[in-house]
Amino acid sequence: MTRPAHQSVTIVDVAEAAGVSKSTAGRALAGAAEVSARTRDNVVRVAAELGYRPNQVARSMITGTTETVGVVIPEMSNRFFSAALQSIARTIRKHDYELLVSSTEGEPALERRSVEVLSTKRVDGLIVAPVGGADADHLRRLTEIGTALVLLDRPAPKATSASLVSVNNIEASRLAVDHLIGLGHRHIGIISEARPDSAPAGATELEPTAHWPSTLRLAGYMRAMTDAGLTVRPGHIAHSAYSSAASYAAATRLLRATPPVTAIYCTDNVLSAGAFAALQDSGRDCPGEVSLIGFDDHEWAPLVRPRLTVVAQPTEVIGITAAEELLAAIADPTRQPATHLLPARLITRDSTAPPGRAAAGG
Amino acid sequence: MTRPAHQSVTIVDVAEAAGVSKSTAGRALAGAAEVSARTRDNVVRVAAELGYRPNQVARSMITGTTETVGVVIPEMSNRFFSAALQSIARTIRKHDYELLVSSTEGEPALERRSVEVLSTKRVDGLIVAPVGGADADHLRRLTEIGTALVLLDRPAPKATSASLVSVNNIEASRLAVDHLIGLGHRHIGIISEARPDSAPAGATELEPTAHWPSTLRLAGYMRAMTDAGLTVRPGHIAHSAYSSAASYAAATRLLRATPPVTAIYCTDNVLSAGAFAALQDSGRDCPGEVSLIGFDDHEWAPLVRPRLTVVAQPTEVIGITAAEELLAAIADPTRQPATHLLPARLITRDSTAPPGRAAAGG
DNA sequence: CTGAAAGCGCTAACAT
DNA sequence: ATGTTAGCGCTTTCAG
């Protein structure tokens, strides 16, 4: 009775036990209409008794599909990505797809590896938040071989035929800056991961980094300032690496700038915490002396004092939209790629107020 | 030139173009030693030119493995799980495995579905944070069919032959309570997702919920109180549903208890935010009038005022351990299941102080 | 309505 | 060192 098979009970076992051919067994299990109710019930019962588990790998071999989508992101513990992942998961599950997820730690080499491996595993489509600047051959390759691709959060230079789902970064910054300007601020500092020179004359360049969120947010800041007739001062643009600690240092620098800033706009969720801590430790009154705007709505934004005003991304909608766009692309390979630039929202709390107001005490 | 194949270029195409048999091509691509360097190089070159992508599905068909592990968790946007996921991902990637992840929204039916679907997709092993109380047939089934299984965060009643990786919840609570007792507190409240009557005489019962983290944390609180000769008062145990809002309400109730509590211990990360907000809004001075301990170390714990003292789980180690345990079980099916109860750590900040100390002002 | 046969792309004996 | 053959478990023509 020994059998070197990989699998305990196959459809052949079920067929034999039910006294039918494996084709009939297969049809019965698939709920095909052409099989008589009697034999179908019998087959199903026998399958249950035997503990038969269909083998999706074998099925994929034939159908050429895996009912699986891949997601490649820099980091899954990042709030933005974990929230996006959650809504992607929920959306695709409704369509009976599963999620193969790979995190790249922000490393281009790992991103390429992930995309290749998932492709090798024959995912039906891929959502990727690319990090690998200029080199996007691995993404272009996907569209060449006909794998559905949706870009999340940021575009990729060469992946022209992929859809993009992201917040409207330019407008997000405008929201923040206009709010501050409306309050009367004229000296507004910004903490950005982007290098000040990466967004020189706007955000329409074709440079590798020109369309990254941080670059666009910086560009949006510059544009909003300019449109309001305010001067964009290099000394008010603080570059920060992508960490809370770096942001702390950047904010500290900004607080010593001349002319002094009366407000700081923080362009990323991991940078917000560091900036807030720096402002707190500086002893400056917020919002009395310095206003602060964070990016992304955190659980803690209403918990700290002053409660933090933020520019919130529609994270959930972004995830849902990316998933739906991908499912649509899988269902219809001729579908044209679309760009979804979702609107951000300003959530006004207590960390922003008119400038020059002394601490009211108490 | 038309071909109804599912795949653009297969190993047969490569073989033909290279003028060898498909076995040789396969061996060359696999880097087998028995193939001459000359033909191997040639095959590899031709494969690259043709844009050949190996088909992992077909390979799995033969080997019976997928180099994929499944992870089933209640929610991936939850801080604890997203952090665990991240370290699981990193660990398995080093062993060239991929991650098929499914979130269950805390619904037992979805959990069963996820486990079955991933099993159908022939994952080599599964890490699950079970939620489905008494009904764990779907998990027992896995071990029956020989699929490696590791339980994360909480055990499952019937899945006896699976490893478990979790924090030591009893000791975690003892850490918190002993700290408070050491400061002089005698009236310590607790906010718990567990019903007070679920952990009556300790945590050694065999009831469905008896080993859930929340139950164990409550039991640990009761045990630590008792061991210190303090009275466990039902009025000081506030039950809360699993949400920040519910915890806010529970904390508010606790603040009105008689005799009054001088300290509150919060047993879960999502409950911590609500309790903190409630204490803040109550106008009570913390830690002057009431001390507070949260669970899990949040990004915001050092940002709020007072900075929050917490019991921190070794989230990263939990994820790594679960992944390694799973990989070991996959590699050696005869391996005996192990239980890893990792130690929690108390991070003392400013929200805990001796009781009865009036607000010092300023 | 059911069965027989072919084959998805690949690896793994078994030859040579 | 290379080629030939036989499947992995399943779906899907094609016959009946």
PDB file of N, CA and C in Angstrom, chain A residues 112-166:
ATOM      1  N   ARG A 112      14.226  43.998  -6.543  1.00  0.00           N
ATOM      2  CA  ARG A 112      14.320  43.258  -7.800  1.00  0.00           C
ATOM      3  C   ARG A 112      14.153  41.758  -7.548  1.00  0.00           C
ATOM      4  N   ARG A 113      14.825  41.285  -6.527  1.00  0.00           N
ATOM      5  CA  ARG A 113      14.723  39.868  -6.188  1.00  0.00           C
ATOM      6  C   ARG A 113      13.274  39.489  -5.899  1.00  0.00           C
ATOM      7  N   SER A 114      12.595  40.320  -5.105  1.00  0.00           N
ATOM      8  CA  SER A 114      11.209  40.021  -4.734  1.00  0.00           C
ATOM      9  C   SER A 114      10.310  39.954  -5.957  1.00  0.00           C
ATOM     10  N   VAL A 115      10.448  40.920  -6.805  1.00  0.00           N
ATOM     11  CA  VAL A 115       9.609  40.954  -8.000  1.00  0.00           C
ATOM     12  C   VAL A 115       9.869  39.727  -8.861  1.00  0.00           C
ATOM     13  N   GLU A 116      11.125  39.374  -8.999  1.00  0.00           N
ATOM     14  CA  GLU A 116      11.446  38.210  -9.818  1.00  0.00           C
ATOM     15  C   GLU A 116      10.911  36.913  -9.220  1.00  0.00           C
ATOM     16  N   VAL A 117      11.102  36.777  -7.934  1.00  0.00           N
ATOM     17  CA  VAL A 117      10.641  35.557  -7.272  1.00  0.00           C
ATOM     18  C   VAL A 117       9.117  35.443  -7.352  1.00  0.00           C
ATOM     19  N   LEU A 118       8.427  36.523  -7.072  1.00  0.00           N
ATOM     20  CA  LEU A 118       6.971  36.467  -7.134  1.00  0.00           C
ATOM     21  C   LEU A 118       6.503  36.187  -8.555  1.00  0.00           C
ATOM     22  N   SER A 119       7.229  36.716  -9.496  1.00  0.00           N
ATOM     23  CA  SER A 119       6.900  36.477 -10.894  1.00  0.00           C
ATOM     24  C   SER A 119       7.081  35.006 -11.228  1.00  0.00           C
ATOM     25  N   THR A 120       8.141  34.456 -10.713  1.00  0.00           N
ATOM     26  CA  THR A 120       8.454  33.037 -10.871  1.00  0.00           C
ATOM     27  C   THR A 120       7.373  32.158 -10.253  1.00  0.00           C
ATOM     28  N   LYS A 121       6.808  32.661  -9.175  1.00  0.00           N
ATOM     29  CA  LYS A 121       5.723  31.916  -8.532  1.00  0.00           C
ATOM     30  C   LYS A 121       4.402  32.152  -9.254  1.00  0.00           C
ATOM     31  N   ARG A 122       4.457  32.893 -10.318  1.00  0.00           N
ATOM     32  CA  ARG A 122       3.311  33.092 -11.190  1.00  0.00           C
ATOM     33  C   ARG A 122       2.127  33.786 -10.527  1.00  0.00           C
ATOM     34  N   VAL A 123       2.411  34.853  -9.781  1.00  0.00           N
ATOM     35  CA  VAL A 123       1.306  35.660  -9.286  1.00  0.00           C
ATOM     36  C   VAL A 123       0.554  36.225 -10.480  1.00  0.00           C
ATOM     37  N   ASP A 124      -0.740  36.434 -10.309  1.00  0.00           N
ATOM     38  CA  ASP A 124      -1.546  36.943 -11.412  1.00  0.00           C
ATOM     39  C   ASP A 124      -1.349  38.442 -11.612  1.00  0.00           C
ATOM     40  N   GLY A 125      -0.874  39.097 -10.574  1.00  0.00           N
ATOM     41  CA  GLY A 125      -0.635  40.524 -10.673  1.00  0.00           C
ATOM     42  C   GLY A 125       0.203  40.983  -9.500  1.00  0.00           C
ATOM     43  N   LEU A 126       0.696  42.198  -9.603  1.00  0.00           N
ATOM     44  CA  LEU A 126       1.651  42.674  -8.614  1.00  0.00           C
ATOM     45  C   LEU A 126       1.366  44.136  -8.267  1.00  0.00           C
ATOM     46  N   ILE A 127       1.382  44.419  -6.967  1.00  0.00           N
ATOM     47  CA  ILE A 127       1.315  45.802  -6.512  1.00  0.00           C
ATOM     48  C   ILE A 127       2.673  46.114  -5.919  1.00  0.00           C
ATOM     49  N   VAL A 128       3.335  47.112  -6.443  1.00  0.00           N
ATOM     50  CA  VAL A 128       4.630  47.424  -5.852  1.00  0.00           C
ATOM     51  C   VAL A 128       4.805  48.905  -5.561  1.00  0.00           C
ATOM     52  N   ALA A 129       5.408  49.141  -4.407  1.00  0.00           N
ATOM     53  CA  ALA A 129       5.786  50.501  -4.026  1.00  0.00           C
ATOM     54  C   ALA A 129       7.281  50.576  -4.290  1.00  0.00           C
ATOM     55  N   PRO A 130       7.650  51.012  -5.489  1.00  0.00           N
ATOM     56  CA  PRO A 130       9.039  50.890  -5.923  1.00  0.00           C
ATOM     57  C   PRO A 130       9.956  51.830  -5.160  1.00  0.00           C
ATOM     58  N   VAL A 131      11.174  51.398  -5.013  1.00  0.00           N
ATOM     59  CA  VAL A 131      12.130  52.220  -4.293  1.00  0.00           C
ATOM     60  C   VAL A 131      13.369  52.428  -5.150  1.00  0.00           C
ATOM     61  N   GLY A 132      13.506  51.559  -6.141  1.00  0.00           N
ATOM     62  CA  GLY A 132      14.734  51.525  -6.916  1.00  0.00           C
ATOM     63  C   GLY A 132      14.832  52.574  -8.000  1.00  0.00           C
ATOM     64  N   GLY A 133      14.899  53.808  -7.602  1.00  0.00           N
ATOM     65  CA  GLY A 133      15.094  54.971  -8.462  1.00  0.00           C
ATOM     66  C   GLY A 133      15.099  54.740  -9.960  1.00  0.00           C
ATOM     67  N   ALA A 134      16.244  54.902 -10.552  1.00  0.00           N
ATOM     68  CA  ALA A 134      16.341  54.909 -11.999  1.00  0.00           C
ATOM     69  C   ALA A 134      16.181  53.520 -12.609  1.00  0.00           C
ATOM     70  N   ASP A 135      16.578  52.521 -11.862  1.00  0.00           N
ATOM     71  CA  ASP A 135      16.613  51.188 -12.426  1.00  0.00           C
ATOM     72  C   ASP A 135      15.302  50.449 -12.195  1.00  0.00           C
ATOM     73  N   ALA A 136      14.455  50.460 -13.195  1.00  0.00           N
ATOM     74  CA  ALA A 136      13.151  49.828 -13.034  1.00  0.00           C
ATOM     75  C   ALA A 136      12.930  48.784 -14.115  1.00  0.00           C
ATOM     76  N   ASP A 137      13.995  48.199 -14.576  1.00  0.00           N
ATOM     77  CA  ASP A 137      13.873  47.188 -15.627  1.00  0.00           C
ATOM     78  C   ASP A 137      13.016  46.015 -15.184  1.00  0.00           C
ATOM     79  N   HIS A 138      13.167  45.658 -13.922  1.00  0.00           N
ATOM     80  CA  HIS A 138      12.401  44.521 -13.423  1.00  0.00           C
ATOM     81  C   HIS A 138      10.906  44.792 -13.503  1.00  0.00           C
ATOM     82  N   LEU A 139      10.537  46.062 -13.410  1.00  0.00           N
ATOM     83  CA  LEU A 139       9.116  46.396 -13.507  1.00  0.00           C
ATOM     84  C   LEU A 139       8.653  46.444 -14.960  1.00  0.00           C
ATOM     85  N   ARG A 140       9.494  46.987 -15.781  1.00  0.00           N
ATOM     86  CA  ARG A 140       9.130  47.050 -17.199  1.00  0.00           C
ATOM     87  C   ARG A 140       8.962  45.654 -17.762  1.00  0.00           C
ATOM     88  N   ARG A 141       9.834  44.800 -17.306  1.00  0.00           N
ATOM     89  CA  ARG A 141       9.791  43.395 -17.704  1.00  0.00           C
ATOM     90  C   ARG A 141       8.413  42.780 -17.419  1.00  0.00           C
ATOM     91  N   LEU A 142       7.854  43.099 -16.275  1.00  0.00           N
ATOM     92  CA  LEU A 142       6.550  42.564 -15.906  1.00  0.00           C
ATOM     93  C   LEU A 142       5.493  42.887 -16.942  1.00  0.00           C
ATOM     94  N   THR A 143       5.469  44.127 -17.328  1.00  0.00           N
ATOM     95  CA  THR A 143       4.445  44.507 -18.287  1.00  0.00           C
ATOM     96  C   THR A 143       4.726  43.883 -19.651  1.00  0.00           C
ATOM     97  N   GLU A 144       5.995  43.670 -19.935  1.00  0.00           N
ATOM     98  CA  GLU A 144       6.330  43.003 -21.198  1.00  0.00           C
ATOM     99  C   GLU A 144       5.748  41.592 -21.251  1.00  0.00           C
ATOM    100  N   ILE A 145       5.872  40.900 -20.148  1.00  0.00           N
ATOM    101  CA  ILE A 145       5.374  39.534 -20.142  1.00  0.00           C
ATOM    102  C   ILE A 145       3.899  39.474 -19.789  1.00  0.00           C
ATOM    103  N   GLY A 146       3.295  40.627 -19.667  1.00  0.00           N
ATOM    104  CA  GLY A 146       1.848  40.641 -19.498  1.00  0.00           C
ATOM    105  C   GLY A 146       1.340  40.462 -18.082  1.00  0.00           C
ATOM    106  N   THR A 147       2.197  40.675 -17.103  1.00  0.00           N
ATOM    107  CA  THR A 147       1.728  40.588 -15.716  1.00  0.00           C
ATOM    108  C   THR A 147       1.145  41.932 -15.291  1.00  0.00           C
ATOM    109  N   ALA A 148      -0.054  41.890 -14.750  1.00  0.00           N
ATOM    110  CA  ALA A 148      -0.700  43.124 -14.304  1.00  0.00           C
ATOM    111  C   ALA A 148       0.152  43.782 -13.224  1.00  0.00           C
ATOM    112  N   LEU A 149       0.269  45.096 -13.310  1.00  0.00           N
ATOM    113  CA  LEU A 149       1.114  45.812 -12.350  1.00  0.00           C
ATOM    114  C   LEU A 149       0.467  47.115 -11.921  1.00  0.00           C
ATOM    115  N   VAL A 150       0.441  47.331 -10.627  1.00  0.00           N
ATOM    116  CA  VAL A 150      -0.040  48.609 -10.096  1.00  0.00           C
ATOM    117  C   VAL A 150       1.035  49.179  -9.189  1.00  0.00           C
ATOM    118  N   LEU A 151       1.338  50.434  -9.392  1.00  0.00           N
ATOM    119  CA  LEU A 151       2.338  51.103  -8.565  1.00  0.00           C
ATOM    120  C   LEU A 151       1.642  51.786  -7.391  1.00  0.00           C
ATOM    121  N   LEU A 152       2.209  51.607  -6.228  1.00  0.00           N
ATOM    122  CA  LEU A 152       1.606  52.151  -5.028  1.00  0.00           C
ATOM    123  C   LEU A 152       2.487  53.243  -4.444  1.00  0.00           C
ATOM    124  N   ASP A 153       1.896  54.362  -4.135  1.00  0.00           N
ATOM    125  CA  ASP A 153       2.572  55.431  -3.405  1.00  0.00           C
ATOM    126  C   ASP A 153       3.537  56.252  -4.249  1.00  0.00           C
ATOM    127  N   ARG A 154       4.203  55.579  -5.187  1.00  0.00           N
ATOM    128  CA  ARG A 154       5.174  56.309  -6.003  1.00  0.00           C
ATOM    129  C   ARG A 154       5.347  55.662  -7.367  1.00  0.00           C
ATOM    130  N   PRO A 155       5.554  56.473  -8.365  1.00  0.00           N
ATOM    131  CA  PRO A 155       5.727  55.937  -9.723  1.00  0.00           C
ATOM    132  C   PRO A 155       7.121  55.365  -9.907  1.00  0.00           C
ATOM    133  N   ALA A 156       7.299  54.670 -11.017  1.00  0.00           N
ATOM    134  CA  ALA A 156       8.624  54.171 -11.378  1.00  0.00           C
ATOM    135  C   ALA A 156       8.905  54.688 -12.771  1.00  0.00           C
ATOM    136  N   PRO A 157      10.100  55.199 -12.995  1.00  0.00           N
ATOM    137  CA  PRO A 157      10.459  55.841 -14.248  1.00  0.00           C
ATOM    138  C   PRO A 157      10.026  55.089 -15.497  1.00  0.00           C
ATOM    139  N   LYS A 158      10.438  53.834 -15.595  1.00  0.00           N
ATOM    140  CA  LYS A 158      10.248  53.156 -16.871  1.00  0.00           C
ATOM    141  C   LYS A 158       8.992  52.310 -16.975  1.00  0.00           C
ATOM    142  N   ALA A 159       8.280  52.162 -15.879  1.00  0.00           N
ATOM    143  CA  ALA A 159       7.091  51.320 -15.927  1.00  0.00           C
ATOM    144  C   ALA A 159       5.900  52.146 -16.409  1.00  0.00           C
ATOM    145  N   THR A 160       5.955  52.466 -17.660  1.00  0.00           N
ATOM    146  CA  THR A 160       4.953  53.385 -18.194  1.00  0.00           C
ATOM    147  C   THR A 160       3.562  52.769 -18.250  1.00  0.00           C
ATOM    148  N   SER A 161       3.496  51.484 -18.508  1.00  0.00           N
ATOM    149  CA  SER A 161       2.180  50.912 -18.731  1.00  0.00           C
ATOM    150  C   SER A 161       1.572  50.330 -17.453  1.00  0.00           C
ATOM    151  N   ALA A 162       1.935  50.905 -16.313  1.00  0.00           N
ATOM    152  CA  ALA A 162       1.342  50.446 -15.060  1.00  0.00           C
ATOM    153  C   ALA A 162       0.479  51.552 -14.475  1.00  0.00           C
ATOM    154  N   SER A 163      -0.554  51.172 -13.767  1.00  0.00           N
ATOM    155  CA  SER A 163      -1.378  52.159 -13.090  1.00  0.00           C
ATOM    156  C   SER A 163      -0.636  52.665 -11.858  1.00  0.00           C
ATOM    157  N   LEU A 164      -1.045  53.827 -11.408  1.00  0.00           N
ATOM    158  CA  LEU A 164      -0.437  54.402 -10.213  1.00  0.00           C
ATOM    159  C   LEU A 164      -1.519  54.855  -9.248  1.00  0.00           C
ATOM    160  N   VAL A 165      -1.349  54.502  -8.004  1.00  0.00           N
ATOM    161  CA  VAL A 165      -2.281  54.958  -6.972  1.00  0.00           C
ATOM    162  C   VAL A 165      -1.480  55.608  -5.866  1.00  0.00           C
ATOM    163  N   SER A 166      -1.776  56.848  -5.629  1.00  0.00           N
ATOM    164  CA  SER A 166      -1.009  57.575  -4.628  1.00  0.00           C
ATOM    165  C   SER A 166      -1.811  58.778  -4.166  1.00  0.00           C
TER     166      SER A 166
END
